[in-house]
Amino acid sequence: MDAHDPLLASLNPEQRTAVLALHGPVLMVAGAGSGKTRAITHRIAMLIREGVAPSAILAVTFTNKAAREMRARVEQLVGRGGVRVGTFHGFCASFLREEFPVIGRSGDFTIYDESDSVALMKKVLAEMKLDPTQNRPADLLRSIGRWKDKFLTPAEAVQASTFGSEAVAARAYVLFDAMMLKANACSFDDLMVQALRLLLDHEVVRQRWQRRITHVLVDEFQDTNPIQYALVRTLSAATGNLCVTGDQDQSIYSWRGADPSNFDNFLSDHPTARIVKLEQNYRSSANILGAASRLIAHNKRRIPKTLRTEAAPGEPVRVVVFNDDQEEAAAVADSAQRAVQEGADPNEIAVFYRTNSLSLPVERALMARGVRYRVVGGLEFFARAEVKDLIAWLRWMVNRQDTVSFERIINTPPRGLGDTAVERMEALALERGMALPQLAANAAALATLPERTRKSALAFCKLIGVLEASFQEGRGVRPFAEELLEQTGYSGWWATKATKAGSLDPFGNIGQFLTLAAEFDSTRGGTLADFLADISLLTDLDRTVDDGPAVNLMTLHTSKGLEFDHVFIVGVDYSILPHVWAELESRDDEEERRLLHVGMTRARERLVLCAAQLRSRFGQTVVTGPSALLDELGRDGVERFGDEAPRRDPRPFRQRWRDADGDEWAGIDAPVGDDDDEAHPLAQLREGSRVFHADWGCGEVTGLRGAARGLDRKVVVLFDGNQRRTLILRHSGLTLLD
DNA sequence: CCCTGCTAATCCACG
DNA sequence: ATTAGCAGGG
């Protein structure tokens, strides 16, 4: 091959092999920072140069962001677009929008996110007459999700589950899916389940897509679940042109059904597959790579792999243990600020953490120093009430069967159609054999309602008429959204409400949403349904416009696939990493180790790992201390500060205890026997007792709360001077005055 | 029917 | 520490 070929010149021999293996099954094992994206994009460019139509190439990435980057790089290489690059969810959504009519469903379905699904699950529970506190909707949805990951139908799940809570979940699954169908909605899991079912059950569809797509590439293959693998396997079955890329050491999504044994399945399904290994690391300093490699070597179930580097050792990896999370946050913020002052690009600085809640102290510390930052990922924006309201209105305009959205908007803003009114309308709808939304849009049918309800319902009905009249496809999403905000009276209502709640900029999020709509109108364009399908699959990560230089904050999971010059990882604490819940789910620590490994290998030049002895949790301070994983980094090229303390004994942090009354509660230590506590002077404290506190003075106990017993209860005190405080009795420092 | 104030639950990760 | 959900008064 020609070494001067621009598509090959910049590649090492391993990468060239990957690029040149154009047809047939290929497994690319690519360690962190080994130039995998480069190999994939050059491979796509090569395919196009060899005459494959761009639209016949499907590249599946893990995030929208990765998809955008890959698309841009391919376009830059070949000078033209058209390659199908997207996430599994994105591909399936557009597939279903086109193919649902084959089975008589509308392509204008609504994609339900987690909170929408919870709302629907609550209706399911109501129908089943189950108590939502006993059967938590989110738990049921998780069970259903696991069945869906395994491609089990509701009927099959019922058959497979005889045991108590599992049987309840299976019955909920049956009803939930029926209601989803009625609402013409799909959950994130459904997108893949329905797409695969269509492909498998309908030969016409299958052949259409197998002809349409001749080459399939999958990135982050270690994080695919069985359904996703079945999807790409089916799509590529006719040609066998399936190229998967991944690294088992970066498998961090087993909790959503990802199955690393897909690697083995791929090889047994494709015996002729070519295996290419990329083991040259181009990203990190030798010290960073060394520490990360020593860490991951502690995993037992792993094919040993060694990443090479030609980089200099660089500065040492630093491990710092602080007294508490405040100190930790302050130190990280100081260090980031100093780096910026010394000329570093803030965009090249990142702070990672295991759980989203850990971002808060860091955010405050950065804010206090005036350092600009952005929180990457998450759903904060799309979870805002006003954004959800507006989306619900738009959704319902497209899909009148969407009950979850309907119930959100029927009385938003308030128009006298509260719970009782809606119940009455539901009853009437049932009587008339109509769907509720249908009824709401039908003036004649509403005539029999009681005076007040009827008036409100008719007004709503009229409003729908006005909105329908002003809705014209092609005029753009933004103008319609603006009109909707006015016609429904939402703008005025929200302004008063938000101002009362103390918001300085009540239209901030709505404005951002409108900008998003305007962007859609001016770039991609399309119907309102297209727009809704797009934004349903977006996270805040994708909404981030170029907002200038800022330090990046994100979870370790979100960091996958990214790289930064400076990386700080906070909260490498006992009970946080490995996270205790991972233990409770009887998952071993290997995935948690991989998670830290992923975070570490994002760093190019500078890596700092932080832990704290004390950390605030639910507003209270708990003892944590450095994680045992920090011992596995070795000494070579690693500098430690404040990390001499012995590790805590590995007792699960969230140990469950049962008290004398049989009530279960969670805590660090075993409950102190009631016998000991009985003797304590505060044990006599009752509602109405007079008490004294060193900081707050005298006061009166107005209540005792919480599931705990004895001195572990919370006590509410109204101090003289009208200050109300809630304290844990044992640590309250109160003196009983009576 | 709407608003207020109190209570209980929350925080493991993602599209 | 924050917030969603609920009971009781206007």
XYZ file of N, CA, C and O in Angstrom, chain A residues 202-345:
576
model
N -40.519 -8.899 9.933
C -41.019 -8.462 8.622
C -39.914 -8.493 7.574
O -39.056 -7.615 7.533
N -39.999 -9.507 6.764
C -38.947 -9.748 5.788
C -38.761 -8.571 4.835
O -37.637 -8.222 4.478
N -39.879 -7.937 4.453
C -39.801 -6.797 3.528
C -38.922 -5.710 4.138
O -38.034 -5.155 3.489
N -39.198 -5.415 5.390
C -38.435 -4.376 6.080
C -36.975 -4.786 6.176
O -36.067 -4.002 5.897
N -36.770 -6.020 6.591
C -35.400 -6.499 6.785
C -34.613 -6.374 5.491
O -33.498 -5.841 5.477
N -35.211 -6.838 4.386
C -34.484 -6.789 3.116
C -34.234 -5.358 2.665
O -33.168 -5.045 2.153
N -35.225 -4.508 2.926
C -35.059 -3.105 2.543
C -33.822 -2.516 3.222
O -32.978 -1.898 2.591
N -33.706 -2.774 4.520
C -32.584 -2.167 5.247
C -31.272 -2.878 4.991
O -30.207 -2.264 5.021
N -31.344 -4.162 4.753
C -30.102 -4.880 4.450
C -29.550 -4.446 3.092
O -28.347 -4.458 2.873
N -30.455 -4.071 2.184
C -29.986 -3.542 0.909
C -29.450 -2.126 1.082
O -28.460 -1.730 0.498
N -30.156 -1.384 1.900
C -29.836 0.019 2.067
C -28.473 0.208 2.746
O -27.695 1.084 2.394
N -28.197 -0.622 3.732
C -26.965 -0.473 4.506
C -26.046 -1.650 4.230
O -26.379 -2.804 4.505
N -24.885 -1.349 3.676
C -23.971 -2.439 3.320
C -22.806 -2.568 4.295
O -22.162 -3.608 4.344
N -22.527 -1.503 5.043
C -21.402 -1.554 5.983
C -21.810 -0.967 7.325
O -22.306 0.161 7.387
N -21.605 -1.749 8.372
C -21.984 -1.302 9.709
C -20.748 -1.219 10.592
O -19.920 -2.135 10.603
N -20.616 -0.100 11.303
C -19.516 0.050 12.270
C -20.103 0.362 13.649
O -21.029 1.161 13.753
N -19.580 -0.282 14.670
C -20.062 -0.026 16.026
C -18.899 0.408 16.908
O -17.909 -0.310 17.031
N -19.063 1.579 17.508
C -18.039 2.067 18.441
C -18.456 1.693 19.862
O -19.634 1.504 20.127
N -17.510 1.609 20.775
C -17.802 1.259 22.174
C -18.618 -0.029 22.265
O -19.616 -0.118 22.984
N -18.154 -1.042 21.530
C -18.891 -2.299 21.448
C -19.038 -2.967 22.818
O -19.997 -3.679 23.082
N -18.092 -2.703 23.719
C -18.163 -3.328 25.049
C -19.386 -2.855 25.829
O -19.783 -3.460 26.812
N -19.978 -1.758 25.409
C -21.134 -1.220 26.121
C -22.459 -1.493 25.432
O -23.468 -0.877 25.739
N -22.465 -2.410 24.475
C -23.724 -2.763 23.827
C -24.414 -3.873 24.606
O -23.762 -4.723 25.215
N -25.735 -3.863 24.576
C -26.473 -4.947 25.214
C -26.931 -5.942 24.141
O -26.742 -5.690 22.952
N -27.490 -7.087 24.565
C -27.828 -8.122 23.578
C -28.732 -7.628 22.445
O -28.548 -8.025 21.296
N -29.689 -6.754 22.781
C -30.581 -6.241 21.725
C -29.792 -5.454 20.698
O -30.006 -5.576 19.491
N -28.916 -4.610 21.198
C -28.167 -3.759 20.278
C -27.271 -4.595 19.372
O -27.143 -4.310 18.179
N -26.682 -5.628 19.959
C -25.853 -6.508 19.134
C -26.712 -7.204 18.087
O -26.341 -7.286 16.903
N -27.894 -7.685 18.514
C -28.785 -8.358 17.568
C -29.169 -7.418 16.422
O -29.270 -7.836 15.269
N -29.366 -6.149 16.754
C -29.726 -5.167 15.729
C -28.654 -5.045 14.648
O -28.936 -5.171 13.458
N -27.417 -4.813 15.067
C -26.372 -4.612 14.059
C -26.040 -5.919 13.350
O -25.691 -5.922 12.175
N -26.205 -7.024 14.067
C -25.956 -8.309 13.442
C -26.988 -8.566 12.352
O -26.656 -9.038 11.266
N -28.241 -8.243 12.644
C -29.296 -8.420 11.655
C -29.084 -7.499 10.455
O -29.216 -7.916 9.300
N -28.756 -6.255 10.736
C -28.579 -5.302 9.638
C -27.441 -5.711 8.701
O -27.491 -5.465 7.505
N -26.405 -6.326 9.292
C -25.221 -6.645 8.487
C -25.224 -8.091 8.014
O -24.263 -8.536 7.395
N -26.297 -8.826 8.311
C -26.283 -10.275 8.060
C -26.085 -10.613 6.590
O -25.418 -11.599 6.264
N -26.648 -9.782 5.705
C -26.568 -10.117 4.291
C -25.148 -9.957 3.755
O -24.686 -10.770 2.948
N -24.449 -8.928 4.205
C -23.114 -8.669 3.667
C -21.998 -9.190 4.560
O -20.899 -9.465 4.097
N -22.273 -9.301 5.846
C -21.219 -9.686 6.793
C -20.240 -8.569 7.056
O -19.230 -8.767 7.728
N -20.548 -7.360 6.557
C -19.637 -6.244 6.757
C -19.924 -5.533 8.072
O -20.553 -4.486 8.128
N -19.451 -6.136 9.148
C -19.683 -5.573 10.468
C -18.340 -5.365 11.153
O -17.568 -6.315 11.309
N -18.065 -4.130 11.503
C -16.803 -3.817 12.164
C -17.105 -3.274 13.558
O -17.785 -2.253 13.688
N -16.657 -3.971 14.580
C -16.921 -3.507 15.943
C -15.615 -3.088 16.612
O -14.556 -3.668 16.367
N -15.734 -2.059 17.424
C -14.562 -1.495 18.079
C -14.810 -1.372 19.560
O -15.881 -0.914 19.960
N -13.857 -1.759 20.351
C -14.105 -1.607 21.778
C -12.914 -1.972 22.637
O -11.846 -2.332 22.128
N -13.124 -1.866 23.938
C -12.080 -2.132 24.916
C -12.773 -2.638 26.167
O -13.507 -1.901 26.814
N -12.540 -3.894 26.486
C -13.243 -4.466 27.633
C -12.870 -3.767 28.940
O -13.639 -3.785 29.889
N -11.687 -3.147 28.959
C -11.300 -2.426 30.164
C -12.099 -1.142 30.343
O -11.979 -0.469 31.365
N -12.889 -0.778 29.346
C -13.702 0.429 29.475
C -15.186 0.094 29.512
O -16.030 0.949 29.241
N -15.505 -1.131 29.873
C -16.904 -1.537 29.959
C -17.493 -1.047 31.290
O -17.140 -1.537 32.353
N -18.358 -0.056 31.225
C -18.868 0.562 32.461
C -20.379 0.693 32.459
O -20.945 1.480 33.202
N -21.052 -0.072 31.613
C -22.500 0.074 31.540
C -23.237 -1.243 31.746
O -24.310 -1.448 31.183
N -22.697 -2.128 32.565
C -23.387 -3.400 32.767
C -24.757 -3.171 33.394
O -25.686 -3.930 33.181
N -24.894 -2.077 34.122
C -26.179 -1.798 34.788
C -27.292 -1.497 33.810
O -28.456 -1.497 34.161
N -26.974 -1.201 32.578
C -28.093 -1.076 31.649
C -28.036 -2.156 30.585
O -28.483 -1.992 29.468
N -27.512 -3.300 31.022
C -27.621 -4.493 30.199
C -26.458 -4.753 29.270
O -26.457 -5.722 28.529
N -25.434 -3.855 29.309
C -24.282 -4.085 28.447
C -23.628 -5.412 28.824
O -23.526 -5.761 29.989
N -23.202 -6.129 27.832
C -22.690 -7.466 28.065
C -21.365 -7.652 27.322
O -21.351 -7.848 26.116
N -20.263 -7.577 28.061
C -18.953 -7.682 27.413
C -18.751 -9.019 26.700
O -17.882 -9.128 25.841
N -19.571 -10.019 27.049
C -19.392 -11.290 26.346
C -19.877 -11.172 24.900
O -19.775 -12.131 24.128
N -20.399 -9.983 24.530
C -20.692 -9.727 23.116
C -19.449 -9.916 22.253
O -19.547 -10.259 21.087
N -18.280 -9.675 22.859
C -17.022 -9.886 22.126
C -16.905 -11.345 21.710
O -16.609 -11.648 20.551
N -17.152 -12.246 22.692
C -17.068 -13.676 22.388
C -18.146 -14.065 21.391
O -17.900 -14.830 20.454
N -19.361 -13.513 21.619
C -20.448 -13.825 20.685
C -20.098 -13.376 19.275
O -20.363 -14.081 18.306
N -19.507 -12.199 19.195
C -19.131 -11.702 17.870
C -18.179 -12.666 17.186
O -18.343 -12.984 16.007
N -17.197 -13.155 17.943
C -16.206 -14.045 17.340
C -16.801 -15.399 16.974
O -16.474 -15.957 15.923
N -17.703 -15.919 17.813
C -18.288 -17.211 17.437
C -19.305 -17.039 16.313
O -19.490 -17.956 15.501
N -19.961 -15.866 16.256
C -20.893 -15.620 15.150
C -20.162 -15.319 13.843
O -20.728 -15.464 12.760
N -18.937 -14.826 13.948
C -18.169 -14.464 12.752
C -16.794 -15.119 12.820
O -15.796 -14.464 13.118
N -16.749 -16.417 12.545
C -15.484 -17.161 12.709
C -14.357 -16.622 11.826
O -13.182 -16.816 12.150
N -14.722 -15.949 10.739
C -13.677 -15.470 9.829
C -13.202 -14.067 10.191
O -12.439 -13.449 9.464
N -13.692 -13.530 11.317
C -13.401 -12.134 11.656
C -11.909 -11.883 11.762
O -11.155 -12.710 12.253
N -11.522 -10.699 11.291
C -10.148 -10.264 11.472
C -10.054 -9.524 12.794
O -10.913 -8.696 13.125
N -9.006 -9.805 13.523
C -8.829 -9.117 14.807
C -7.663 -8.148 14.687
O -6.557 -8.541 14.299
N -7.916 -6.885 14.987
C -6.860 -5.878 14.960
C -6.717 -5.291 16.348
O -7.707 -4.939 16.973
N -5.490 -5.216 16.838
C -5.286 -4.626 18.165
C -4.542 -3.308 18.054
O -3.492 -3.234 17.418
N -5.101 -2.264 18.652
C -4.410 -0.977 18.728
C -3.884 -0.812 20.142
O -4.667 -0.689 21.076
N -2.588 -0.850 20.307
C -2.032 -0.834 21.658
C -1.076 0.315 21.908
O -0.450 0.391 22.961
N -0.956 1.187 20.911
C -0.052 2.322 21.080
C -0.864 3.499 21.590
O -1.825 3.927 20.946
N -0.507 3.993 22.760
C -1.243 5.129 23.342
C -0.615 6.441 22.919
O 0.600 6.627 23.037
N -1.443 7.347 22.420
C -0.945 8.642 21.959
C -1.395 9.786 22.850
O -1.214 10.940 22.521
N -2.049 9.476 23.944
C -2.699 10.536 24.691
C -1.949 10.954 25.945
O -1.618 12.123 26.120
N -1.676 9.982 26.815
C -1.267 10.325 28.175
C 0.238 10.288 28.366
O 0.961 9.603 27.639
N 0.710 11.002 29.388
C 2.108 10.905 29.786
C 2.362 9.489 30.303
O 1.432 8.763 30.675
N 3.627 9.101 30.339
C 3.977 7.747 30.756
C 3.568 7.498 32.210
O 3.124 6.393 32.562
N 3.697 8.499 33.057
C 3.310 8.318 34.456
C 1.815 8.034 34.595
O 1.397 7.169 35.372
N 1.008 8.796 33.857
C -0.448 8.600 33.912
C -0.802 7.217 33.389
O -1.550 6.469 34.026
N -0.226 6.864 32.244
C -0.531 5.559 31.649
C -0.087 4.424 32.570
O -0.793 3.424 32.726
N 1.075 4.618 33.212
C 1.594 3.589 34.114
C 0.651 3.344 35.278
O 0.306 2.195 35.591
N 0.225 4.434 35.931
C -0.667 4.289 37.086
C -1.985 3.637 36.669
O -2.499 2.742 37.350
N -2.522 4.072 35.528
C -3.796 3.513 35.054
C -3.642 2.025 34.721
O -4.520 1.217 35.034
N -2.509 1.683 34.118
C -2.300 0.273 33.742
C -2.155 -0.612 34.974
O -2.673 -1.726 35.014
N -1.418 -0.102 35.996
C -1.271 -0.896 37.218
C -2.613 -1.101 37.895
O -2.900 -2.169 38.416
N -3.435 -0.061 37.875
C -4.768 -0.180 38.482
C -5.578 -1.281 37.798
O -6.073 -2.205 38.450
N -5.682 -1.184 36.486
C -6.591 -2.080 35.766
C -6.071 -3.518 35.789
O -6.834 -4.475 35.661
N -4.755 -3.670 36.002
C -4.179 -5.015 36.059
C -4.740 -5.814 37.238
O -4.605 -7.037 37.286
N -5.361 -5.126 38.216
C -5.943 -5.828 39.360
C -7.244 -6.543 39.015
O -7.757 -7.307 39.824
N -7.808 -6.255 37.865
C -9.016 -6.983 37.468
C -8.642 -8.400 37.054
O -7.728 -8.606 36.267
N -9.399 -9.381 37.590
C -9.070 -10.773 37.339
C -9.652 -11.247 36.006
O -8.988 -11.929 35.238
N -10.922 -10.875 35.770
C -11.567 -11.352 34.543
C -11.258 -10.379 33.412
O -12.025 -9.471 33.126
N -10.133 -10.614 32.777
C -9.668 -9.633 31.809
C -8.608 -10.272 30.954
O -7.792 -11.043 31.442
N -8.648 -9.962 29.666
C -7.573 -10.421 28.796
C -6.422 -9.434 28.972
O -6.597 -8.247 28.701
N -5.263 -9.893 29.438
C -4.167 -8.958 29.693
C -3.808 -8.186 28.430
O -3.811 -8.731 27.331
N -3.522 -6.924 28.611
C -3.235 -6.058 27.467
C -2.281 -4.987 27.966
O -2.433 -4.487 29.071
N -1.296 -4.665 27.166
C -0.352 -3.648 27.588
C -0.363 -2.510 26.591
O -0.180 -2.707 25.391
N -0.598 -1.314 27.099
C -0.548 -0.153 26.226
C 0.876 0.385 26.208
O 1.507 0.535 27.248
N 1.374 0.665 25.007
C 2.710 1.239 24.878
C 2.607 2.748 24.745
O 1.608 3.272 24.271
N 3.675 3.421 25.142
C 3.721 4.852 24.874
C 5.150 5.274 24.618
O 6.095 4.660 25.117
N 5.298 6.316 23.826
C 6.632 6.880 23.624
C 6.726 8.210 24.339
O 7.726 8.917 24.231
N 5.674 8.544 25.086
C 5.639 9.839 25.760
C 6.628 9.872 26.927
O 6.997 8.836 27.477
N 7.034 11.098 27.314
C 7.901 11.282 28.478
C 7.108 10.979 29.745
O 5.890 10.964 29.713
N 7.839 10.718 30.861
C 7.117 10.428 32.116
C 6.154 11.545 32.487
O 5.072 11.300 32.990
N 6.575 12.794 32.274
C 5.707 13.916 32.659
C 5.706 14.113 34.155
O 6.493 13.505 34.879
N 4.795 14.969 34.623
C 4.753 15.193 36.070
C 4.104 13.996 36.752
O 3.379 13.236 36.118
N 4.402 13.818 38.048
C 3.823 12.652 38.724
C 2.310 12.754 38.856
O 1.756 13.844 38.909
N 1.673 11.587 38.893
C 0.253 11.532 39.227
C 0.145 11.869 40.704
O 0.949 11.407 41.503
N -0.798 12.697 41.082
C -0.897 13.049 42.492
C -2.151 12.485 43.149
O -3.233 12.517 42.574
N -1.968 11.950 44.345
C -3.074 11.446 45.153
C -3.118 12.304 46.410
O -2.127 12.390 47.136
N -4.218 12.986 46.653
C -4.310 13.884 47.798
C -5.545 13.561 48.623
O -6.646 13.465 48.084
N -5.319 13.363 49.923
C -6.444 13.084 50.810
C -6.702 14.296 51.702
O -5.799 14.756 52.401
N -7.918 14.813 51.655
C -8.280 16.002 52.420
C -9.108 15.634 53.636
O -9.576 14.510 53.762
N -9.263 16.623 54.532
C -10.091 16.376 55.709
C -11.560 16.246 55.346
O -12.247 15.379 55.842
N -12.029 17.151 54.477
C -13.435 17.044 54.097
C -13.644 17.522 52.657
O -12.711 17.969 51.996
N -14.870 17.432 52.212
C -15.180 17.756 50.815
C -15.019 19.246 50.520
O -14.770 19.616 49.374
N -15.173 20.077 51.552
C -14.993 21.514 51.345
C -13.544 21.814 50.968
O -13.270 22.536 50.015
N -12.634 21.228 51.773
C -11.199 21.400 51.506
C -10.844 20.871 50.129
O -10.088 21.497 49.379
N -11.383 19.718 49.829
C -11.112 19.089 48.532
C -11.545 20.009 47.392
O -10.766 20.290 46.471
N -12.777 20.516 47.505
C -13.306 21.382 46.459
C -12.472 22.652 46.343
O -12.155 23.101 45.232
N -12.117 23.218 47.482
C -11.327 24.453 47.473
C -9.982 24.220 46.794
O -9.535 25.035 45.968
N -9.340 23.103 47.105
C -8.030 22.818 46.542
C -8.106 22.602 45.036
O -7.256 23.086 44.282
N -9.134 21.886 44.602
C -9.298 21.643 43.173
C -9.549 22.967 42.452
O -8.957 23.243 41.406
N -10.427 23.793 43.052
C -10.732 25.077 42.423
C -9.491 25.963 42.369
O -9.224 26.606 41.354
N -8.719 25.983 43.462
C -7.474 26.763 43.483
C -6.538 26.311 42.382
O -5.973 27.110 41.638
N -6.372 24.997 42.305
C -5.429 24.433 41.351
C -5.870 24.725 39.912
O -5.039 25.060 39.060
N -7.167 24.603 39.673
C -7.681 24.897 38.335
C -7.461 26.369 38.000
O -7.030 26.718 36.899
N -7.729 27.221 38.977
C -7.573 28.649 38.758
C -6.110 28.987 38.455
O -5.808 29.763 37.547
N -5.214 28.364 39.216
C -3.793 28.621 39.000
C -3.382 28.196 37.596
O -2.680 28.911 36.885
N -3.874 27.020 37.189
C -3.532 26.541 35.844
C -3.982 27.544 34.783
O -3.262 27.821 33.831
N -5.187 28.095 34.967
C -5.699 29.064 34.003
C -4.820 30.314 34.001
O -4.474 30.843 32.942
N -4.449 30.752 35.214
C -3.603 31.938 35.301
C -2.257 31.710 34.631
O -1.663 32.634 34.092
N -1.801 30.441 34.668
C -0.525 30.136 34.029
C -0.681 29.874 32.539
O 0.251 29.426 31.881
N -1.887 30.109 32.027
C -2.052 30.050 30.581
C -2.803 28.852 30.042
O -2.957 28.715 28.832
N -3.276 27.957 30.921
C -4.013 26.794 30.421
C -5.380 27.221 29.893
O -5.978 28.169 30.391
N -5.840 26.519 28.865
C -7.180 26.743 28.332
C -8.178 26.070 29.276
O -8.105 24.866 29.489
